[in-house]
Protein backbone atom coordinates (compact mmCIF):
# COMPACT_ATOMS: atom_id res chain seq x y z
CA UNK A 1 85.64 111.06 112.53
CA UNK A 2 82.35 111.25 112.01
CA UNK A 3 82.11 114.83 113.59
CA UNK A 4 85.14 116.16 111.22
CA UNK A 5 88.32 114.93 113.67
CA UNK A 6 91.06 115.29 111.53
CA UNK A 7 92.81 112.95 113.75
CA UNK A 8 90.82 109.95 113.59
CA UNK A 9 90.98 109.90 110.65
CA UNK A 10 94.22 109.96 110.21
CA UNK A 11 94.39 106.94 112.87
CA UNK A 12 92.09 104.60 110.56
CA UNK A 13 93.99 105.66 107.69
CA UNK A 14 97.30 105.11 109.92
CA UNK A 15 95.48 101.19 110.55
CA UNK A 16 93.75 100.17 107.67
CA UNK A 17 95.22 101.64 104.16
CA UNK A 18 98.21 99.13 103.68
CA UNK A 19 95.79 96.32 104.59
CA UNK A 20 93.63 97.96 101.96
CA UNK A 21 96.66 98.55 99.40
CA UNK A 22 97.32 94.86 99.69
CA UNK A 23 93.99 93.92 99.08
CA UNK A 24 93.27 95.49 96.14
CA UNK A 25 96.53 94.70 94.60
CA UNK A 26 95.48 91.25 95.18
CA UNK A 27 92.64 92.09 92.42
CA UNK A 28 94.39 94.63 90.28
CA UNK A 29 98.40 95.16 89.22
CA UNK A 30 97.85 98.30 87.57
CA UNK A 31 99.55 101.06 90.37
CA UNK A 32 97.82 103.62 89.08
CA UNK A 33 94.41 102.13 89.76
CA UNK A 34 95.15 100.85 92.94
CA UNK A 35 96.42 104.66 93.98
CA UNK A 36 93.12 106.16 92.12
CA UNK A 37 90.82 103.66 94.07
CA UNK A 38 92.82 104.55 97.69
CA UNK A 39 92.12 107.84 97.24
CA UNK A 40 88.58 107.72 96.17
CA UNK A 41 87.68 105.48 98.78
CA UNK A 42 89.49 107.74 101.93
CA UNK A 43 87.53 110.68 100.40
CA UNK A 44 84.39 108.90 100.32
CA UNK A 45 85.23 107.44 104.44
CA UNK A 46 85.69 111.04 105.73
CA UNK A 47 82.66 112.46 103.47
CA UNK A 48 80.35 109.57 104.46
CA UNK A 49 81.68 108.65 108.04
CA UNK A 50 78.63 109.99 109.94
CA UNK A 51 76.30 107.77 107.90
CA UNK A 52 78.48 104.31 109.09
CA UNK A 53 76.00 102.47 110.84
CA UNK A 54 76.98 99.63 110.42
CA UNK A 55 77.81 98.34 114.27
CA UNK A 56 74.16 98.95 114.90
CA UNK A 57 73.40 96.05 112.08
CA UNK A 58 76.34 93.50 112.98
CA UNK A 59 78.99 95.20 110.10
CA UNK A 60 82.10 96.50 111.11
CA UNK A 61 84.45 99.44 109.83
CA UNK A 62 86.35 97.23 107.62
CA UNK A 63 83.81 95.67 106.40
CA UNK A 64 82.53 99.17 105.35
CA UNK A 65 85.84 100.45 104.13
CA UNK A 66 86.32 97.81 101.90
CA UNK A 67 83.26 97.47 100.47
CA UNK A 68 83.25 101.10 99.49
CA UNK A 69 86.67 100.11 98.40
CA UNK A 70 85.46 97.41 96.38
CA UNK A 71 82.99 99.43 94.27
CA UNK A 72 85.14 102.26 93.09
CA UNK A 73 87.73 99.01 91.71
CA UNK A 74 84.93 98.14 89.57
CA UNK A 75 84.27 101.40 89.01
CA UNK A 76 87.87 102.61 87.92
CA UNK A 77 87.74 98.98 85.89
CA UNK A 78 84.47 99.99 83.91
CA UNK A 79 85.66 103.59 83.48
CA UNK A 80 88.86 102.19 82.14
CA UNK A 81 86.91 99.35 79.54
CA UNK A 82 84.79 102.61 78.57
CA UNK A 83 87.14 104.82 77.33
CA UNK A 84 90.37 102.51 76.65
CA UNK A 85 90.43 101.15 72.94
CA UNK A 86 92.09 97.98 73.02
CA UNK A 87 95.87 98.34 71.01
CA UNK A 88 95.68 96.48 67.79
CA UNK A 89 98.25 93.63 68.85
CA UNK A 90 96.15 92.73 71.17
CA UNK A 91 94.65 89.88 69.83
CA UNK A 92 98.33 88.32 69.70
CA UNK A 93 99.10 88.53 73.20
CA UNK A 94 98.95 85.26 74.83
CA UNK A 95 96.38 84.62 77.42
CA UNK A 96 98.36 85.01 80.71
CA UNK A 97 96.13 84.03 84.04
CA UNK A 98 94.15 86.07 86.54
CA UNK A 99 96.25 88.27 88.74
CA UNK A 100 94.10 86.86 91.47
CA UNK A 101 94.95 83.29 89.98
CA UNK A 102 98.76 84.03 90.31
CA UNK A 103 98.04 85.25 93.60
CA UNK A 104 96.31 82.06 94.64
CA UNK A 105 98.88 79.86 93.01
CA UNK A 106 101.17 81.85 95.14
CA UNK A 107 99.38 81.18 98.40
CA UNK A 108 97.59 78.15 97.75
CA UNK A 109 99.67 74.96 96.10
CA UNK A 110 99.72 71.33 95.93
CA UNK A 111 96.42 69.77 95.56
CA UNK A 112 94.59 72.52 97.65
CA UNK A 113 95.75 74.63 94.84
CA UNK A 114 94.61 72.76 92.23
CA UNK A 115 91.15 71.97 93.84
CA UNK A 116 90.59 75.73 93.98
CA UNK A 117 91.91 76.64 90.50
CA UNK A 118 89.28 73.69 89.04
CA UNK A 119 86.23 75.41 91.02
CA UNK A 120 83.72 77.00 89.11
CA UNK A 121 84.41 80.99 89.16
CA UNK A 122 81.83 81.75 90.85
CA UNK A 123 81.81 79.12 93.46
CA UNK A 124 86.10 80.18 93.36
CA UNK A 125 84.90 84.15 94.58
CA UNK A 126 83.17 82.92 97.46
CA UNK A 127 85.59 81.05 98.97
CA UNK A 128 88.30 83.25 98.51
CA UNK A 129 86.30 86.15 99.60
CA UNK A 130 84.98 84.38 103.26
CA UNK A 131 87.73 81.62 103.33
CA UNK A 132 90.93 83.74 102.08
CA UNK A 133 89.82 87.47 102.86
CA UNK A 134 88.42 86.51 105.76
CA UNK A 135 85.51 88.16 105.06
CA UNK A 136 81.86 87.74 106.61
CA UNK A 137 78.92 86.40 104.87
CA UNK A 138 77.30 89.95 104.76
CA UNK A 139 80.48 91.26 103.65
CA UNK A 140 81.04 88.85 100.90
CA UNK A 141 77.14 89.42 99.91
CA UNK A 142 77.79 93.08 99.66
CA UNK A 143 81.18 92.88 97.92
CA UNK A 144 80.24 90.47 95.20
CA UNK A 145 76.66 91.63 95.16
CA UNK A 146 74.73 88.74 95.87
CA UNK A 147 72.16 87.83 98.20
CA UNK A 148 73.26 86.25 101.67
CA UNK A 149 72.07 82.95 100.75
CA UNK A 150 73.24 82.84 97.43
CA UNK A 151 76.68 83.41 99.43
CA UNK A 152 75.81 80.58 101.96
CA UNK A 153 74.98 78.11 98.85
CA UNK A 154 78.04 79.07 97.12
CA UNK A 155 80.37 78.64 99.72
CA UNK A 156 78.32 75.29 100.82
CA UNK A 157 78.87 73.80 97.06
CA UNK A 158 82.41 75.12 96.81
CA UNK A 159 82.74 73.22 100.02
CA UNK A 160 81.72 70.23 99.14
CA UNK A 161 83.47 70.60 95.67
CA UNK A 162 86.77 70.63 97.30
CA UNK A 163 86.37 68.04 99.45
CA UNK A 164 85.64 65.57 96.58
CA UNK A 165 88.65 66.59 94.88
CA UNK A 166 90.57 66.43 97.83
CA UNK A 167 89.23 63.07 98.96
């Protein structure tokens, strides 16, 4: 891909972009946005694929795809904040949780469940990111943007957390 074939990169899409739909409809409902941040990130793969060097530093493609992924969903969520003014019945809508909450509800019940849903949010991202995601400590670091051992701490605490409430 890296030297412009068409067809690899029409294989990694082929692989990875309804692993990658999934995933970021895990952190956003809004269609649109998840179609926006697809095709921004796919564009961004094939214009960037000959700087991926990421096997010669222990990352993989993956990893790479969806942390470019990752950043243009926060991007497409600040752009939206920016320029959205917020409708004027807003303040009556009831709170309604986290689409990522639902989503854990949804995979996660019982006492496990609740465990999670009574971490601390940021001690919550961690674990869902390496635990959930399956993600790697690097990959979590980068996604979140956090040092590795803020990572290792969180997911160390969120650890322990849950095995108090569990015990």
């Amino acid at each position: 891909m890296a030297r412009g074939d068409r067809g690899a990169f029409d294989e990694l899409y082929r692989r990875t972009a309804p692993w990658l739909a999934v995933r970021l409809r895990r952190r956003c409902a809004d269609e649109q946005i998840v179609a926006e941040v697809m095709q921004e990130t796919f564009l961004a793969v094939w214009r960037a694929a000959g700087a991926f060097a990421g096997g010669a530093v222990g990352g993989t493609a993956v990893g790479w795809l969806w942390t470019i992924a990752a950043r243009r969903l926060v991007d497409a969520f600040r752009r939206r904040a920016h320029h959205a003014e917020p409708p004027v019945a807003a303040a009556e809508l009831a709170v309604v949780p986290a689409a990522e909450d639902e989503v854990l509800a949804g995979t996660v019940g019982g006492d496990v469940g609740d465990a999670l849903r009574r971490l601390a949010p940021e001690l919550r991202q961690v674990l869902q990111a390496t635990v959930l995601d399956g993600l790697s400590v690097r990959e979590t670091a980068v996604l979140l943007r956090l040092p590795e051992g803020t990572v290792k701490t969180r997911a160390r605490r969120a650890r322990i957390a849950m095995r108090e409430a569990l015990a």
